[in-house]
Amino acid sequence: ETGVTQTPRHLVMGMTNKKSLKCEQHLGHNAMYWYKQSAKKPLELMFVYNFKEQTENNSVPSRFSPECPNSSHLFLHLHTLQPEDSALYLCASSRRQGAGGYTFGSGTRLTVV
Amino acid sequence: AQTVTQSQPEMSVQEAETVTLSCTYDTSESDYYLFWYKQPPSRQMILVIRQEAYKQQNATENRFSVNFQKAAKSFSLKISDSQLGDAAMYFCALENSGGGADGLTFGKGTHLIIQP
């Protein structure tokens, strides 16, 4: 266990469902990130929060909606997803942006049916 | 935008032997960090080694060492005395020290197989 906890570990959802992924860290870090990991592709940065403020949104479709209520928790709200959104979603944290090193969670394996 | 390239989709090595994984990168920044991460089947992305670009000395962590060639923008990982537990996907990654839209940028990864 690295200190970054993601739940659920696995999620199967229909295209009309609404679900949320949760990430929690108690490392005292101030930056948190969502990444998407698909087969045969590099990890894609989706969202960045630095001191609870969203600083980056890398052209992610609006069916993905992040929420960062405090510096320890990060959510990814999902609605009306497509089958191509099936992937491993990884959460990470760091002391701050540009601090040199992220700590990752174990990810949520999402399958959209 | 910064890029990271790993040209070896898969590598195989005999247990106890040495293997080198290749990585090249591109960034317009002068101050940045380079990393090697390991991802076993458990999916946890584990930091193996970290290199600060302003340091000329190559980083080393026990059996893991890097060959950092800043002018060539090359950052290879050498694993000595390979062990069965080293089998995993290995990702090379880059982060600019100022942060920015790219965050931590990863290569596509190299699947390392350890032959007993």
CSV table of C-alpha atoms in Angstrom, one decimal:
chain,number,residue,atom,x,y,z
A,1,GLU,CA,0.0,0.0,0.0
A,2,THR,CA,1.6,3.3,-1.1
A,3,GLY,CA,-0.7,5.7,0.7
A,4,VAL,CA,-3.0,6.4,-2.2
A,5,THR,CA,-6.2,4.4,-2.0
A,6,GLN,CA,-8.6,4.0,-4.9
A,7,THR,CA,-12.1,2.5,-4.8
A,8,PRO,CA,-13.7,0.6,-6.2
A,9,ARG,CA,-11.0,-1.7,-7.6
A,10,HIS,CA,-13.3,-3.0,-10.4
A,11,LEU,CA,-16.4,-1.4,-11.9
A,12,VAL,CA,-18.8,-2.5,-14.6
A,13,MET,CA,-21.3,0.0,-15.7
A,14,GLY,CA,-23.8,0.5,-18.5
A,15,MET,CA,-23.7,3.4,-20.9
A,16,THR,CA,-26.6,5.1,-19.2
A,17,ASN,CA,-25.4,4.7,-15.6
A,18,LYS,CA,-23.8,7.3,-13.3
A,19,LYS,CA,-21.0,6.2,-11.1
A,20,SER,CA,-18.1,7.8,-9.2
A,21,LEU,CA,-14.5,6.7,-8.6
A,22,LYS,CA,-12.9,7.7,-5.4
A,23,CYS,CA,-9.2,8.5,-4.5
A,24,GLU,CA,-7.9,9.2,-1.1
A,25,GLN,CA,-4.4,10.1,0.2
A,26,HIS,CA,-3.0,10.9,3.6
A,27,LEU,CA,0.5,11.7,2.6
A,28,GLY,CA,0.1,15.5,3.1
A,29,HIS,CA,0.3,16.0,-0.7
A,30,ASN,CA,-1.2,19.1,-2.3
A,31,ALA,CA,-1.6,17.9,-5.9
A,32,MET,CA,-3.7,15.1,-7.2
A,33,TYR,CA,-4.2,13.7,-10.6
A,34,TRP,CA,-6.4,11.4,-12.7
A,35,TYR,CA,-4.8,9.3,-15.4
A,36,LYS,CA,-6.3,6.9,-18.0
A,37,GLN,CA,-4.4,3.8,-18.9
A,38,SER,CA,-5.6,2.0,-22.0
A,39,ALA,CA,-4.0,-1.0,-23.7
A,40,LYS,CA,-1.1,-0.2,-26.1
A,41,LYS,CA,-1.2,3.5,-25.3
A,42,PRO,CA,0.8,5.7,-22.9
A,43,LEU,CA,-0.9,6.9,-19.8
A,44,GLU,CA,-3.0,9.9,-20.5
A,45,LEU,CA,-3.2,12.8,-18.0
A,46,MET,CA,-6.9,13.8,-17.6
A,47,PHE,CA,-7.1,16.2,-14.7
A,48,VAL,CA,-4.8,18.0,-12.3
A,49,TYR,CA,-5.7,19.6,-9.0
A,50,ASN,CA,-3.1,21.7,-7.1
A,51,PHE,CA,-4.1,23.0,-3.7
A,52,LYS,CA,-7.7,21.9,-4.4
A,53,GLU,CA,-7.8,24.1,-7.6
A,54,GLN,CA,-8.2,22.4,-10.9
A,55,THR,CA,-5.2,23.6,-13.0
A,56,GLU,CA,-5.4,21.4,-16.0
A,57,ASN,CA,-8.1,19.7,-18.1
A,58,ASN,CA,-6.5,18.0,-21.0
A,59,SER,CA,-9.5,18.1,-23.5
A,60,VAL,CA,-11.4,15.4,-21.5
A,61,PRO,CA,-15.0,14.8,-22.6
A,62,SER,CA,-17.6,16.3,-20.3
A,63,ARG,CA,-18.9,12.8,-19.5
A,64,PHE,CA,-16.0,12.8,-17.1
A,65,SER,CA,-16.4,15.3,-14.2
A,66,PRO,CA,-13.7,15.6,-11.5
A,67,GLU,CA,-14.3,16.9,-7.9
A,68,CYS,CA,-11.7,17.7,-5.3
A,69,PRO,CA,-13.5,18.7,-2.0
A,70,ASN,CA,-10.2,18.8,0.0
A,71,SER,CA,-6.5,18.1,-0.6
A,72,SER,CA,-6.9,14.5,0.6
A,73,HIS,CA,-9.8,13.4,-1.6
A,74,LEU,CA,-10.4,13.3,-5.4
A,75,PHE,CA,-13.4,12.0,-7.2
A,76,LEU,CA,-14.1,11.2,-10.9
A,77,HIS,CA,-17.8,11.3,-11.7
A,78,LEU,CA,-18.9,9.3,-14.7
A,79,HIS,CA,-22.1,9.5,-16.7
A,80,THR,CA,-23.2,8.3,-20.2
A,81,LEU,CA,-19.9,6.7,-20.9
A,82,GLN,CA,-18.9,4.9,-24.1
A,83,PRO,CA,-17.4,1.4,-24.5
A,84,GLU,CA,-14.1,3.1,-25.5
A,85,ASP,CA,-13.9,4.6,-22.1
A,86,SER,CA,-13.2,1.2,-20.7
A,87,ALA,CA,-9.7,1.4,-19.2
A,88,LEU,CA,-7.7,1.5,-15.9
A,89,TYR,CA,-8.1,4.8,-14.2
A,90,LEU,CA,-5.2,5.7,-12.0
A,91,CYS,CA,-5.1,8.4,-9.3
A,92,ALA,CA,-1.8,9.9,-8.2
A,93,SER,CA,-0.6,12.6,-5.8
A,94,SER,CA,2.5,14.6,-5.2
A,95,ARG,CA,3.7,17.3,-2.8
A,96,ARG,CA,2.8,19.9,-5.5
A,97,GLN,CA,3.0,20.2,-9.3
A,98,GLY,CA,6.5,20.0,-10.5
A,99,ALA,CA,7.8,18.5,-7.3
A,100,GLY,CA,9.4,15.5,-8.9
A,101,GLY,CA,7.6,12.3,-8.3
A,102,TYR,CA,4.1,11.0,-8.0
A,103,THR,CA,2.6,8.3,-5.7
A,104,PHE,CA,0.0,6.2,-7.5
A,105,GLY,CA,-2.9,4.2,-6.3
A,106,SER,CA,-3.7,0.7,-7.6
A,107,GLY,CA,-6.4,2.0,-10.0
A,108,THR,CA,-10.0,1.2,-10.9
A,109,ARG,CA,-10.5,-1.2,-13.7
A,110,LEU,CA,-13.6,0.2,-15.5
A,111,THR,CA,-15.6,-1.7,-18.1
A,112,VAL,CA,-18.4,0.0,-19.9
A,113,VAL,CA,-21.0,-2.3,-21.4
B,1,ALA,CA,4.7,19.4,-25.6
B,2,GLN,CA,7.1,16.9,-24.1
B,3,THR,CA,7.4,13.4,-25.3
B,4,VAL,CA,8.8,10.1,-24.0
B,5,THR,CA,9.7,7.2,-26.3
B,6,GLN,CA,10.4,3.6,-25.3
B,7,SER,CA,11.4,1.7,-28.4
B,8,GLN,CA,11.4,-1.8,-26.9
B,9,PRO,CA,7.9,-3.2,-26.4
B,10,GLU,CA,9.2,-6.3,-24.8
B,11,MET,CA,12.6,-7.5,-23.4
B,12,SER,CA,13.6,-10.9,-22.0
B,13,VAL,CA,16.5,-11.7,-19.7
B,14,GLN,CA,17.8,-14.7,-17.9
B,15,GLU,CA,17.6,-14.6,-14.1
B,16,ALA,CA,20.8,-13.2,-12.5
B,17,GLU,CA,21.8,-11.5,-15.8
B,18,THR,CA,21.8,-7.8,-16.6
B,19,VAL,CA,19.3,-6.0,-18.8
B,20,THR,CA,19.1,-2.4,-20.1
B,21,LEU,CA,15.8,-0.7,-21.0
B,22,SER,CA,16.0,2.3,-23.4
B,23,CYS,CA,14.2,5.6,-23.2
B,24,THR,CA,14.6,8.8,-25.1
B,25,TYR,CA,12.7,12.0,-24.4
B,26,ASP,CA,12.1,15.5,-25.7
B,27,THR,CA,11.3,18.7,-23.8
B,28,SER,CA,12.0,22.4,-24.3
B,29,GLU,CA,12.6,22.9,-20.6
B,30,SER,CA,16.1,22.9,-19.0
B,31,ASP,CA,15.0,21.8,-15.5
B,32,TYR,CA,13.1,18.6,-15.2
B,33,TYR,CA,12.9,15.2,-13.6
B,34,LEU,CA,13.1,11.7,-15.2
B,35,PHE,CA,11.7,8.6,-13.7
B,36,TRP,CA,11.4,4.9,-14.2
B,37,TYR,CA,8.3,3.3,-12.8
B,38,LYS,CA,7.5,-0.4,-12.5
B,39,GLN,CA,3.9,-1.7,-12.9
B,40,PRO,CA,3.5,-5.4,-11.9
B,41,PRO,CA,0.2,-7.3,-12.5
B,42,SER,CA,-1.1,-5.8,-9.3
B,43,ARG,CA,-1.4,-2.6,-11.3
B,44,GLN,CA,0.4,-0.5,-8.7
B,45,MET,CA,2.7,2.0,-10.4
B,46,ILE,CA,5.9,1.8,-8.3
B,47,LEU,CA,8.7,4.3,-8.4
B,48,VAL,CA,12.0,2.6,-9.2
B,49,ILE,CA,14.4,5.4,-9.7
B,50,ARG,CA,14.5,9.2,-10.0
B,51,GLN,CA,17.0,11.6,-11.8
B,52,GLU,CA,17.1,15.3,-11.6
B,53,ALA,CA,18.2,16.8,-14.9
B,54,TYR,CA,20.7,19.3,-13.3
B,55,LYS,CA,22.6,16.5,-11.6
B,56,GLN,CA,25.3,15.0,-13.8
B,57,GLN,CA,25.8,12.0,-11.6
B,58,ASN,CA,23.7,9.0,-12.6
B,59,ALA,CA,21.1,7.9,-10.0
B,60,THR,CA,21.4,4.4,-8.5
B,61,GLU,CA,19.2,2.3,-6.2
B,62,ASN,CA,20.6,-1.0,-5.3
B,63,ARG,CA,20.4,-3.2,-8.4
B,64,PHE,CA,18.9,-0.4,-10.5
B,65,SER,CA,21.0,2.3,-12.2
B,66,VAL,CA,20.5,4.8,-15.0
B,67,ASN,CA,22.6,6.1,-17.8
B,68,PHE,CA,21.5,9.7,-18.2
B,69,GLN,CA,22.8,11.4,-21.3
B,70,LYS,CA,21.3,14.9,-21.2
B,71,ALA,CA,22.7,16.2,-24.5
B,72,ALA,CA,21.3,13.1,-26.3
B,73,LYS,CA,18.1,13.2,-24.3
B,74,SER,CA,18.5,9.6,-23.4
B,75,PHE,CA,17.7,7.9,-20.1
B,76,SER,CA,18.2,4.1,-19.9
B,77,LEU,CA,17.6,1.8,-17.0
B,78,LYS,CA,20.1,-1.0,-16.1
B,79,ILE,CA,18.9,-3.8,-13.9
B,80,SER,CA,21.7,-6.0,-12.6
B,81,ASP,CA,21.3,-9.5,-11.2
B,82,SER,CA,17.7,-9.8,-12.5
B,83,GLN,CA,15.3,-11.5,-10.2
B,84,LEU,CA,11.9,-13.1,-10.9
B,85,GLY,CA,10.2,-10.3,-9.0
B,86,ASP,CA,11.5,-7.8,-11.5
B,87,ALA,CA,9.1,-9.1,-14.1
B,88,ALA,CA,6.7,-6.2,-14.9
B,89,MET,CA,5.9,-3.3,-17.3
B,90,TYR,CA,8.5,-0.6,-17.0
B,91,PHE,CA,7.6,3.0,-17.8
B,92,CYS,CA,10.0,5.9,-18.4
B,93,ALA,CA,8.5,9.3,-17.4
B,94,LEU,CA,9.3,13.0,-17.5
B,95,GLU,CA,8.1,15.9,-15.4
B,96,ASN,CA,9.1,19.5,-15.9
B,97,SER,CA,10.0,21.2,-12.6
B,98,GLY,CA,7.6,24.0,-13.2
B,99,GLY,CA,4.6,21.6,-13.5
B,100,GLY,CA,2.4,22.5,-16.4
B,101,ALA,CA,-0.3,21.0,-18.6
B,102,ASP,CA,1.7,17.9,-19.4
B,103,GLY,CA,2.2,16.7,-15.8
B,104,LEU,CA,4.1,13.5,-15.6
B,105,THR,CA,4.4,12.2,-19.2
B,106,PHE,CA,4.9,8.5,-19.8
B,107,GLY,CA,6.3,6.3,-22.6
B,108,LYS,CA,4.4,3.3,-23.8
B,109,GLY,CA,6.3,1.0,-21.6
B,110,THR,CA,8.5,-2.1,-21.9
B,111,HIS,CA,7.3,-5.5,-20.8
B,112,LEU,CA,10.2,-7.2,-19.0
B,113,ILE,CA,10.2,-11.0,-18.9
B,114,ILE,CA,12.6,-12.8,-16.5
B,115,GLN,CA,13.5,-16.3,-17.6
B,116,PRO,CA,14.2,-18.7,-14.7
